[in-house]
Short mmCIF file of C-alpha atoms and ligand atoms in Angstrom, two decimals:
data_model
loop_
_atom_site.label_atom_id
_atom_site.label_comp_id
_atom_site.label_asym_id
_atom_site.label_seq_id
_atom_site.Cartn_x
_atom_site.Cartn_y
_atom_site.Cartn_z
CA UNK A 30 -36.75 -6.03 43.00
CA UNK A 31 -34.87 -4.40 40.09
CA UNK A 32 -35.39 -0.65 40.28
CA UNK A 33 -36.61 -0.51 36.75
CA UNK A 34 -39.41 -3.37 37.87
CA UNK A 35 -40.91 -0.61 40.23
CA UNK A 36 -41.22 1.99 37.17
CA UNK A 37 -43.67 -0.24 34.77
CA UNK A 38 -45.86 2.53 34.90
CA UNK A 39 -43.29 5.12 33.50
CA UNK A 40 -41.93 4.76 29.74
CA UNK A 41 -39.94 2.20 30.05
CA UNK A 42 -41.29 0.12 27.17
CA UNK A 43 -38.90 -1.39 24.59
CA UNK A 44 -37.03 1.69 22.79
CA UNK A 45 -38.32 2.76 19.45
CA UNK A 46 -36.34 2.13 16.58
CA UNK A 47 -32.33 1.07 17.70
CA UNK A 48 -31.78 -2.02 18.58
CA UNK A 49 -29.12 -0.50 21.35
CA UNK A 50 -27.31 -4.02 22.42
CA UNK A 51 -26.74 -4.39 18.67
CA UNK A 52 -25.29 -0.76 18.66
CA UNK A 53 -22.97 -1.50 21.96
CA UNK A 54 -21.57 -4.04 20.07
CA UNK A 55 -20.26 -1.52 17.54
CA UNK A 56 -18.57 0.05 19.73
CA UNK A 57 -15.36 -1.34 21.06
CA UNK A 58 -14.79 0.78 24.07
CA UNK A 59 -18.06 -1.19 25.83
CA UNK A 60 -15.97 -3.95 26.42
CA UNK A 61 -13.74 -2.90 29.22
CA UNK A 62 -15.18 -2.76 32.23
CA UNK A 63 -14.46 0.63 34.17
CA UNK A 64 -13.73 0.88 38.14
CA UNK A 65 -15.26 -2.85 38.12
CA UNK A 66 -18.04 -1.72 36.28
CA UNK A 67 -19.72 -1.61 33.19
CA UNK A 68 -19.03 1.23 31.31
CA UNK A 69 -22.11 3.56 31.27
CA UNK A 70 -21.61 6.44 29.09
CA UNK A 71 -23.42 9.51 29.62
CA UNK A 72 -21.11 11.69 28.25
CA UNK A 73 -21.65 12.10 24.56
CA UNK A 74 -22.27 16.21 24.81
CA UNK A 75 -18.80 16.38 25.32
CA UNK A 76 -17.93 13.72 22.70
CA UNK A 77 -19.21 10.69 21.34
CA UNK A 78 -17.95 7.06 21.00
CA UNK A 79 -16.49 5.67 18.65
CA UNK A 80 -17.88 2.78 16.38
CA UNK A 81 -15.59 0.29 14.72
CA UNK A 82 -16.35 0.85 11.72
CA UNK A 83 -14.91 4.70 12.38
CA UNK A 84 -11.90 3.45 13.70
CA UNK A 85 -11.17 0.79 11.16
CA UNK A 86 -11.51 3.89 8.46
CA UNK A 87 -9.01 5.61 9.74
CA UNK A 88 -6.53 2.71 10.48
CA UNK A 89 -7.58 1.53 6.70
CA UNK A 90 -6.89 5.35 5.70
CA UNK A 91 -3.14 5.00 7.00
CA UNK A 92 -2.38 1.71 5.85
CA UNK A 93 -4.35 1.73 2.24
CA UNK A 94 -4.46 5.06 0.92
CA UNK A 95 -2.27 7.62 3.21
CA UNK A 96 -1.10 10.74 0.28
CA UNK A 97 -1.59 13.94 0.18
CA UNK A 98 -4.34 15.76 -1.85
CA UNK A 99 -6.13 17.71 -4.64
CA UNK A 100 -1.72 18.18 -5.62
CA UNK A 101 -0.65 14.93 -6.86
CA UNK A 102 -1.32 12.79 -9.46
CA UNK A 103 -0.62 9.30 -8.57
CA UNK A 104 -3.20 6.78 -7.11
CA UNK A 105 -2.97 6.60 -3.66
CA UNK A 106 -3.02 11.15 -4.22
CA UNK A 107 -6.23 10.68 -6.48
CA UNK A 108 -7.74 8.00 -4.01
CA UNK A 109 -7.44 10.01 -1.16
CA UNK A 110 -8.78 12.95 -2.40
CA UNK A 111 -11.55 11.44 -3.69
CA UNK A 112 -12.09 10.21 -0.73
CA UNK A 113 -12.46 13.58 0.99
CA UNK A 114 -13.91 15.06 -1.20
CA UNK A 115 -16.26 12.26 -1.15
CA UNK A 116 -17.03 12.97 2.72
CA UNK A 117 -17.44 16.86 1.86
CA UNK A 118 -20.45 15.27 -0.73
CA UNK A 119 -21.40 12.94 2.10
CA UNK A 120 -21.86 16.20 4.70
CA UNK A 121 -23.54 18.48 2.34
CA UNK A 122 -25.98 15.64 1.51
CA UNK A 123 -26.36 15.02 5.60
CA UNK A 124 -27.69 18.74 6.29
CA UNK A 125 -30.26 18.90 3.98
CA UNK A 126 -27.92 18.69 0.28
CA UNK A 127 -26.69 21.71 0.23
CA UNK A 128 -24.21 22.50 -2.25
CA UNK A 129 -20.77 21.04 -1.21
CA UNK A 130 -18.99 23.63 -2.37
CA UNK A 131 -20.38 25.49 0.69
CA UNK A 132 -18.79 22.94 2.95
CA UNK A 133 -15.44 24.12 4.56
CA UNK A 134 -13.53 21.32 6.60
CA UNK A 135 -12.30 23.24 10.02
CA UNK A 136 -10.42 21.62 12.86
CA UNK A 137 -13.53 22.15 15.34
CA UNK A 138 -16.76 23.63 15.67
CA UNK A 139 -15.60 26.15 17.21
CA UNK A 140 -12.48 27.26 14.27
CA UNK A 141 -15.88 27.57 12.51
CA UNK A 142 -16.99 30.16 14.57
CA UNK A 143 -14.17 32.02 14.76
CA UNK A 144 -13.20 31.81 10.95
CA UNK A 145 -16.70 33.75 10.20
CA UNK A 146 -15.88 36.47 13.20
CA UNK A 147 -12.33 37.30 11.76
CA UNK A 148 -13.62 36.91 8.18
CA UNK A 149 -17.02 37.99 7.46
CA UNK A 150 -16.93 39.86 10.90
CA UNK A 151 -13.70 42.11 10.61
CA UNK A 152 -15.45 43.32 7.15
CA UNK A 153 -19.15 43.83 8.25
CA UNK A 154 -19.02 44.90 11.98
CA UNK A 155 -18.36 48.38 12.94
CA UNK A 156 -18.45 50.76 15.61
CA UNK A 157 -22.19 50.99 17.30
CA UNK A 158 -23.14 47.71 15.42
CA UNK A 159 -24.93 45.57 17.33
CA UNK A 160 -24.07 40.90 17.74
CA UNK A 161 -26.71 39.16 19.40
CA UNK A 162 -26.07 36.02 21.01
CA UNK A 163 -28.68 34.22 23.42
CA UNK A 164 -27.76 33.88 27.31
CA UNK A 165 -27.43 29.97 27.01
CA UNK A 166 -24.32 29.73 24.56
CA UNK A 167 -21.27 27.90 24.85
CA UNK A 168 -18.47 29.99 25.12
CA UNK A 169 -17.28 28.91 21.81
CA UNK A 170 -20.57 31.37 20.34
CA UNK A 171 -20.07 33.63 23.03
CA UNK A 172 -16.28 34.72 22.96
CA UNK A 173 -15.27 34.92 19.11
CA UNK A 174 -18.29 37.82 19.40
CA UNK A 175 -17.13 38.98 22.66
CA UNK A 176 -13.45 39.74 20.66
CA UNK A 177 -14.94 40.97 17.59
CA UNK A 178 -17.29 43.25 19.54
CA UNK A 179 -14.02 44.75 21.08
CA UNK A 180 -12.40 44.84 18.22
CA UNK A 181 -14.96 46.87 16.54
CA UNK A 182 -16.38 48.61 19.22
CA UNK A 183 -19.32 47.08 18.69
CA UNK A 184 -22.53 45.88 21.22
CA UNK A 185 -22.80 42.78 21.80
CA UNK A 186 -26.58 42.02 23.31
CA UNK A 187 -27.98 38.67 24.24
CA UNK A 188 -31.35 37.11 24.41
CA UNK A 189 -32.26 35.90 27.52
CA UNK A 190 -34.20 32.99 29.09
CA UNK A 191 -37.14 32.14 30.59
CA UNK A 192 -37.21 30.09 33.78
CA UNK A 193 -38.24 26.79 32.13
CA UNK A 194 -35.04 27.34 30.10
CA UNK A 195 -36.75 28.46 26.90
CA UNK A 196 -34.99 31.74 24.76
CA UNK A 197 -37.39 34.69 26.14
CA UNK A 198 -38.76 36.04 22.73
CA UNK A 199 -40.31 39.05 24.56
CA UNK A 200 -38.59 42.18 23.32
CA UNK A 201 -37.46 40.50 20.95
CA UNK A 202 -37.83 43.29 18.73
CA UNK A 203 -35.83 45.59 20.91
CA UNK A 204 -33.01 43.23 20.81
CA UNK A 205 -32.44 42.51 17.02
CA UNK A 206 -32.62 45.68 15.34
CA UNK A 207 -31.82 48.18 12.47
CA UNK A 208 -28.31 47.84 13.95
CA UNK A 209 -27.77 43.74 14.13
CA UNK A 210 -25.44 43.12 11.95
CA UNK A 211 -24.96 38.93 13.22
CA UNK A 212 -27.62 36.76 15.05
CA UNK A 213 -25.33 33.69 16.57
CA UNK A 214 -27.76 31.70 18.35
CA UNK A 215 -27.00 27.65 19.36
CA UNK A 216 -29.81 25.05 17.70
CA UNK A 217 -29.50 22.99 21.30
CA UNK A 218 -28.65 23.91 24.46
CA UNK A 219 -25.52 21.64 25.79
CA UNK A 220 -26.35 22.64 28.96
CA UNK A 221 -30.41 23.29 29.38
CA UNK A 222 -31.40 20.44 25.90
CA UNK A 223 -33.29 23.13 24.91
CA UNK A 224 -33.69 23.50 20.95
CA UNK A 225 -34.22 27.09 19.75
CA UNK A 226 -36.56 28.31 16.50
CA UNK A 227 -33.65 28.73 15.34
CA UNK A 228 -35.72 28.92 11.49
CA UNK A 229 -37.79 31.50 13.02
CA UNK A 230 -34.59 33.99 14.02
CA UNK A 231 -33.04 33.64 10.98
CA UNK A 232 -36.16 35.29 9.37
CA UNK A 233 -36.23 37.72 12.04
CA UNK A 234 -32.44 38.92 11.33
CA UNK A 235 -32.84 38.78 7.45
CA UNK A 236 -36.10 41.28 8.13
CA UNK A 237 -33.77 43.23 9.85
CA UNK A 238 -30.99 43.33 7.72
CA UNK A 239 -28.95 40.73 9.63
CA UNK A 240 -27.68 37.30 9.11
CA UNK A 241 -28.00 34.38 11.09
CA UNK A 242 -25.39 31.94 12.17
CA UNK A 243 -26.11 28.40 14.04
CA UNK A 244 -24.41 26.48 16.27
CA UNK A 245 -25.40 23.14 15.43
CA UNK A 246 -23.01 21.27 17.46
CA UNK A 247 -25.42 19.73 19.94
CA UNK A 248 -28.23 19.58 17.02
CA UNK A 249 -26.62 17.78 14.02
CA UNK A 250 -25.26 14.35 15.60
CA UNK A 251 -28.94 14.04 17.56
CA UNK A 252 -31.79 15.42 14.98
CA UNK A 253 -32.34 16.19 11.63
CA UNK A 254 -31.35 19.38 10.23
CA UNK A 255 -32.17 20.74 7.05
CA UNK A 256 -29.82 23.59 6.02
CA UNK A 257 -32.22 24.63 2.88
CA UNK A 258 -35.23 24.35 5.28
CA UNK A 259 -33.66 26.34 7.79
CA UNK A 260 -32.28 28.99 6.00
CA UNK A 261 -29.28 30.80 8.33
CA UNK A 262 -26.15 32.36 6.83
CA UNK A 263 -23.84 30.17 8.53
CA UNK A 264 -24.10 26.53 10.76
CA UNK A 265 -21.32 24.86 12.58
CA UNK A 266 -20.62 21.40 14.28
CA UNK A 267 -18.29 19.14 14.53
CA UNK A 268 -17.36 15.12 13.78
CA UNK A 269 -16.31 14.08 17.36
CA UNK A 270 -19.67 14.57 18.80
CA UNK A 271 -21.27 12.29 16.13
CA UNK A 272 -19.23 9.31 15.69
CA UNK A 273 -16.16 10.99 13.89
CA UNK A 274 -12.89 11.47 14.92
CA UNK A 275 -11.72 14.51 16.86
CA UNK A 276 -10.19 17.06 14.78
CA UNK A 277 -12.62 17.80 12.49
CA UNK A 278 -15.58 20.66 12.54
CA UNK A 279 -17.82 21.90 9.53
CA UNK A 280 -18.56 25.47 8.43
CA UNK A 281 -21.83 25.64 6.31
CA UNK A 282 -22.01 28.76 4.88
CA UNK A 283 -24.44 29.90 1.95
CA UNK A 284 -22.38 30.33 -1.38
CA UNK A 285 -22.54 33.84 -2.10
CA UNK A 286 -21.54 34.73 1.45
CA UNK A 287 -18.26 32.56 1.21
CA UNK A 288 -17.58 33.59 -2.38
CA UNK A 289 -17.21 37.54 -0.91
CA UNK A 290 -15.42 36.81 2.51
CA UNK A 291 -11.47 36.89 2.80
CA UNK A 292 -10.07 33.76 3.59
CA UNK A 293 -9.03 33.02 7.60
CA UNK A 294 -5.56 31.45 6.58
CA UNK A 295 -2.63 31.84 4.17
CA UNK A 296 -0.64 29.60 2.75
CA UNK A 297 -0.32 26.40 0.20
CA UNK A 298 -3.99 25.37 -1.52
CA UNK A 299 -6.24 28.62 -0.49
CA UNK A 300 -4.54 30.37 -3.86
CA UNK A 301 -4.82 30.35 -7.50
CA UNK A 302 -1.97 32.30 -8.67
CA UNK A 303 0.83 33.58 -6.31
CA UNK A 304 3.22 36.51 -7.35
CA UNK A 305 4.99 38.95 -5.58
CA UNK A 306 2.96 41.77 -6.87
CA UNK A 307 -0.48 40.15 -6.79
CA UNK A 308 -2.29 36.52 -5.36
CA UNK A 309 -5.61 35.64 -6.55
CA UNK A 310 -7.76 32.96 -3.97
CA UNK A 311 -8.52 29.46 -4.71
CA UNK A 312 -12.63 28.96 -5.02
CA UNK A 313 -14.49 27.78 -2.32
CA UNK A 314 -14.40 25.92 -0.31
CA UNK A 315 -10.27 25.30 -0.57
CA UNK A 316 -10.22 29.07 0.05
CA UNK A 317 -10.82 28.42 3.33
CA UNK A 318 -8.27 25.42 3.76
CA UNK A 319 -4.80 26.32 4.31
CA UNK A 320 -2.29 23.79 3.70
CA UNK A 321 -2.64 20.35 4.57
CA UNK A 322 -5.91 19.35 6.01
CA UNK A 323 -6.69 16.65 8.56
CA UNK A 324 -6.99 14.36 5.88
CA UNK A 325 -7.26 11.12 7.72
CA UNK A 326 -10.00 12.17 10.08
CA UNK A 327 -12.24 13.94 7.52
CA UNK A 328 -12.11 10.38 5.36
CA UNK A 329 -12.86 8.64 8.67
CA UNK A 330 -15.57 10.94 9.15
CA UNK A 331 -17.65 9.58 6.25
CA UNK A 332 -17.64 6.28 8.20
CA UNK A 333 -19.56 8.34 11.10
CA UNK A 334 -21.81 9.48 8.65
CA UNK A 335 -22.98 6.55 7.02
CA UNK A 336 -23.11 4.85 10.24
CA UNK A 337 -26.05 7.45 11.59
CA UNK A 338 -27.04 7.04 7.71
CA UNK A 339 -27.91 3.24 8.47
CA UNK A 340 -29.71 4.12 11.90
CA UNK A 341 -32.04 6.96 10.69
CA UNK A 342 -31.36 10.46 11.83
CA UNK A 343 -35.23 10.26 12.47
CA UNK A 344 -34.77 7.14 14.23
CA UNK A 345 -32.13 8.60 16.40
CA UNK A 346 -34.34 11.82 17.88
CA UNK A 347 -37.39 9.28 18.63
CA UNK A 348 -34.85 6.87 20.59
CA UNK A 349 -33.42 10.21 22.35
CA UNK A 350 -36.78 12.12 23.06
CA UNK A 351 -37.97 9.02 24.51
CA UNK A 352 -35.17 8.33 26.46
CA UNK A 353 -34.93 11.57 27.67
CA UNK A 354 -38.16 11.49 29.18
CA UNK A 355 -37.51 8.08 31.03
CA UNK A 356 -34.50 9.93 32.24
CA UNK A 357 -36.56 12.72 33.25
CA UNK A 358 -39.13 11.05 34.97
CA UNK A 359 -36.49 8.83 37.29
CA UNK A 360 -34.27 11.81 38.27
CA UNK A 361 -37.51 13.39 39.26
CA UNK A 362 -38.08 10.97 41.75
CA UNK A 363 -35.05 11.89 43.79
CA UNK A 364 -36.17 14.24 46.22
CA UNK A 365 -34.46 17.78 45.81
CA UNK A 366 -32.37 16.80 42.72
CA UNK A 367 -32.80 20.22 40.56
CA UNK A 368 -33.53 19.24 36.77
CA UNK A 369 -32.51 22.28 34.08
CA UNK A 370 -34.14 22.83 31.06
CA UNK A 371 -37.41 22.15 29.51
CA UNK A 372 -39.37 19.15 30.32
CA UNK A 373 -41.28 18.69 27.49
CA UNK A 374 -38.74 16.07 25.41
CA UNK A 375 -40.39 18.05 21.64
CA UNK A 376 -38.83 20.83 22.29
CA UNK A 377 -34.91 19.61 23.94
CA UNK A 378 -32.48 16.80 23.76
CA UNK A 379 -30.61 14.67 26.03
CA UNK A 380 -28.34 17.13 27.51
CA UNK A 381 -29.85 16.85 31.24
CA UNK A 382 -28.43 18.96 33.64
CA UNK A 383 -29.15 18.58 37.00
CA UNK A 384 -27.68 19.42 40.59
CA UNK A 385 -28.06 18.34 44.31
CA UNK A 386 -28.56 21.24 46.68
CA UNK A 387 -26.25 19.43 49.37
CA UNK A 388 -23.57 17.84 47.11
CA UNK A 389 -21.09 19.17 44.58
CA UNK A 390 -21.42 18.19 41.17
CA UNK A 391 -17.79 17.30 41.32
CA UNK A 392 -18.52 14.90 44.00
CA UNK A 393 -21.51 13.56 42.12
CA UNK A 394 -19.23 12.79 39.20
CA UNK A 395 -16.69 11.14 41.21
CA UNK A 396 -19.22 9.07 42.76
CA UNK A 397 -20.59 7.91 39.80
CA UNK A 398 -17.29 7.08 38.45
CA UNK A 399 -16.30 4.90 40.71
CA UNK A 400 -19.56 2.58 39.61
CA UNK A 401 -19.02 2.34 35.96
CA UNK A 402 -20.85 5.94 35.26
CA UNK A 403 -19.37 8.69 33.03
CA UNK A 404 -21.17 12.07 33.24
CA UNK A 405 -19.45 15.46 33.55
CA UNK A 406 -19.78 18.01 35.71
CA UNK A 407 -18.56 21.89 35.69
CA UNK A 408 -19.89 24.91 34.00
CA UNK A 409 -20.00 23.34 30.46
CA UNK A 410 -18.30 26.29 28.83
CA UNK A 411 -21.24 27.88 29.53
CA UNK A 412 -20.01 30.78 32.47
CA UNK A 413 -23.17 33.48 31.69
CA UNK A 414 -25.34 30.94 31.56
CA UNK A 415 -24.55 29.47 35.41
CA UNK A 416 -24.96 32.71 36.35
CA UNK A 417 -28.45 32.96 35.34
CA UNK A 418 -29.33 30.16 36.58
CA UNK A 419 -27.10 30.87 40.00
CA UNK A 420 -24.97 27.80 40.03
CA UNK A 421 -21.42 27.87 39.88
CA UNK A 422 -21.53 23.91 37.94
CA UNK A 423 -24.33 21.75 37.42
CA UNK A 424 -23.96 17.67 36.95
CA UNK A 425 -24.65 16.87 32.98
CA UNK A 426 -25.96 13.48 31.73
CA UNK A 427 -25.87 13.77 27.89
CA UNK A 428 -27.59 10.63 26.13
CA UNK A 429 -26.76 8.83 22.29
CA UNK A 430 -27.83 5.96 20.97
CA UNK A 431 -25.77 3.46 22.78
CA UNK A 432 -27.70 4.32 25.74
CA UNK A 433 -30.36 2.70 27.19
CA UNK A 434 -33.44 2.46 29.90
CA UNK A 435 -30.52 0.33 32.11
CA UNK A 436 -28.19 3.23 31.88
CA UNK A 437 -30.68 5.74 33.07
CA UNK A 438 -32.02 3.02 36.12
CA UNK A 439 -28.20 2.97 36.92
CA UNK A 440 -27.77 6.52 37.38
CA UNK A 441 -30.75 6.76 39.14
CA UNK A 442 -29.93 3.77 41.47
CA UNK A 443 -26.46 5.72 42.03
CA UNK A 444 -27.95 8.94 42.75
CA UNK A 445 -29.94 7.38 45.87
CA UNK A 446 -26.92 5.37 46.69
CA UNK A 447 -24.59 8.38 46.65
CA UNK A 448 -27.09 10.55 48.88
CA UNK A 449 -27.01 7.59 51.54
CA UNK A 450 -22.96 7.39 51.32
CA UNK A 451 -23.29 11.61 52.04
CA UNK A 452 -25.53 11.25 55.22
CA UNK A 453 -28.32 13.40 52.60
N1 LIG B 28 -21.13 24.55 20.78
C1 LIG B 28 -21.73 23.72 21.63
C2 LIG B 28 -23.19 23.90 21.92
C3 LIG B 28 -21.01 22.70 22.25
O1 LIG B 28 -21.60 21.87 23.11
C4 LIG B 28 -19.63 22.58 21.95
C5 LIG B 28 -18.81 21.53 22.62
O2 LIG B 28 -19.12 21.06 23.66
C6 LIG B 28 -19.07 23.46 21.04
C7 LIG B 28 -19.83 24.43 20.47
C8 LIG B 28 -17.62 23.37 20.67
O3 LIG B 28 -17.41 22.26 19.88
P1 LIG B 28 -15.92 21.85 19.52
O4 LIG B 28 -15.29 21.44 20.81
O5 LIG B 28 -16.08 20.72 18.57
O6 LIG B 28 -15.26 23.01 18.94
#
């Protein structure tokens, strides 16, 4: 009897919304088959897929329109930058339609970051200022205000967490103060799932005087975000975990912040008027984009966009929460298996870390390998946060919308078959 057969009683009803084999289909990396296998792909928190429609953009983008932009006047100059500043239009509708002007094109989430710590930072944050950052961050929130706090001489305090992998909201008063000067919290844990009020800690820094910056990178390709709704200083993410190429992360910063900040890096496009005695900056958002950009990979990027466009960004967290629940509920039948995170699927998404007290994650994701079965397994750039929780790596299945109840029943069928190949 199929293993998913046994489980009628759990929630393993037809998936709301995506029609996943239709969305496989998309996607040609499904049809090789890996170690013999099929290729089960629970590894989207690290980066997405691809679908062909992305890939055929950026081939298209090469052979149809390849020139360089906002300089030259010909047509294949003029088509491409309308094209990218067509996806800048595309993003800034995406979050919410904010303005695009307040839409900088970085090469990674995590340039984002760091272009607001050595920009808006350097100025703002002195000595005895105080950065909060929550105890479940990826390093790429943690160490850009690590450096600046040593830079500055500045504290650098961090929220903590409760046991069920919730932000403990205690003291929080004691934590942002009179003294905050930056609030960088993630929207979604890529470790625990867990999504933060992130809306309600932006309100708490502005009462305080601070601001508020997100990292979305988990959130944006997996829920709806509303940037006007939401109200922070600053959000970042990035293309490759939602579709889009590599090479690619967004800065969403509000206007008037952007308009005051230095820019990150010199050089061709980020001015108006050069001299030797004086240069004047270029307005925003090319202030922030030295020389050439990644051109091809932004324009491709607008492919990724439409393409969750056509799904539903609504339709994408109900196929997700539920999901993550069936995945939930089957990895909860394996005696001993260690689930992180919240359990209740309203308040995370499908980043589901788990671990086996009497087998290595490594080993875990080398098992799984060998049947078809890409997860990853490590610390997930997130060092403090192992230590809180008092594992040196956990296992990490991250779900999209190419996955489905099958994927989850194969994990699980692994899981058991890996604990019999390990005498467990
Ligand atoms: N923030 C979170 C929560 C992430 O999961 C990641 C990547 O895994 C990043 C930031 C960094 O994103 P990027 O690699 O696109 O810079």
């Amino acid at each position: 009897m199929s293993s998913k057969a046994e489980h009628k009683s759990l929630s393993a009803g037809p998936l709301v919304g995506l029609d996943v084999d239709r969305i496989r289909a998309d996607f040609p990396i499904f049809e090789q088959p890996i170690n013999g296998h099929r290729l089960i792909y629970l590894d989207s928190g690290a980066t997405s897929q691809k679908p062909r429609a992305v890939i055929h953009a950026l081939m298209n983008y090469y052979r149809k329109t390849n020139a360089n932009i906002h300089r030259g006047l010909h047509t294949l100059a003029e088509r491409a930058t309308n094209q990218y500043e067509w996806t800048r239009t595309h993003t800034a509708r995406f979050i919410g339609g904010v303005d695009a002007r307040e839409v900088v094109f970085t090469s990674s989430a995590t340039e984002s970051i760091n272009l607001v710590s050595y920009t808006w930072g350097e100025e703002h944050v002195g000595e005895g200022d105080e950065i909060v950052v929550t105890e479940m961050e990826h390093h790429a929130n943690m160490v850009p205000w690590f450096m600046l706090a040593k830079r500055k001489k500045a504290v650098l305090k961090r929220i903590p967490i409760t046991v069920c992998g919730h932000l403990d909201l205690s003291d929080i008063d004691n934590i942002i103060t009179d003294r905050t000067k930056i609030v960088a919290v993630t929207h979604m844990s890529n470790v625990l799932g867990t999504i933060n009020p992130v809306a309600d800690l932006a309100a708490k820094a502005h009462e305080k005087g601070a601001l508020m910056l997100v990292d979305g990178a988990q959130a944006v390709p997996h829920m709806p975000v509303n940037l006007l709704e939401l109200d922070a200083d600053f959000y970042a993410f990035s293309s490759h975990k939602m579709l889009g190429p590599t090479g690619v992360g967004v800065l969403w910063g509000k206007r008037e912040l952007l308009e005051e900040m230095p820019p990150f890096n010199f050089g061709g496009e980020m001015i108006r008027e050069v001299r030797f005695d004086r240069i004047t900056w270029n307005d925003i958002p090319h202030k922030f984009e030295a020389g050439t950009p990644n051109i091809a990979d932004v324009i491709a990027f607008d492919a990724a966009l439409s393409y969750l466009d056509q799904l539903g960004i609504d339709n994408v967290r109900r196929h997700e929460m539920e999901l993550t629940q069936y995945a939930i509920e089957r990895l909860s039948e394996i005696k001993g298996l260690e689930i992180q995170g919240p359990q209740d699927t309203a308040g995370r998404g499908g980043c589901i870390s788990f671990t086996d007290p009497n087998i290595h994650p490594h080993d875990i994701s080398t098992f799984l390998n060998s049947k078809g079965i890409a997860i990853r397994a490590g610390h997930h750039c997130a060092q403090p946060l192992m230590r809180t929780l008092g594992k040196v790596a956990t296992a990490r299945a991250s779900l999209y919308i190419y996955n489905d109840h099958a994927d989850i029943d194969a994990l699980h069928d692994a899981l058991v078959e890996m604990r019999k190949y390990f005498g467990v």
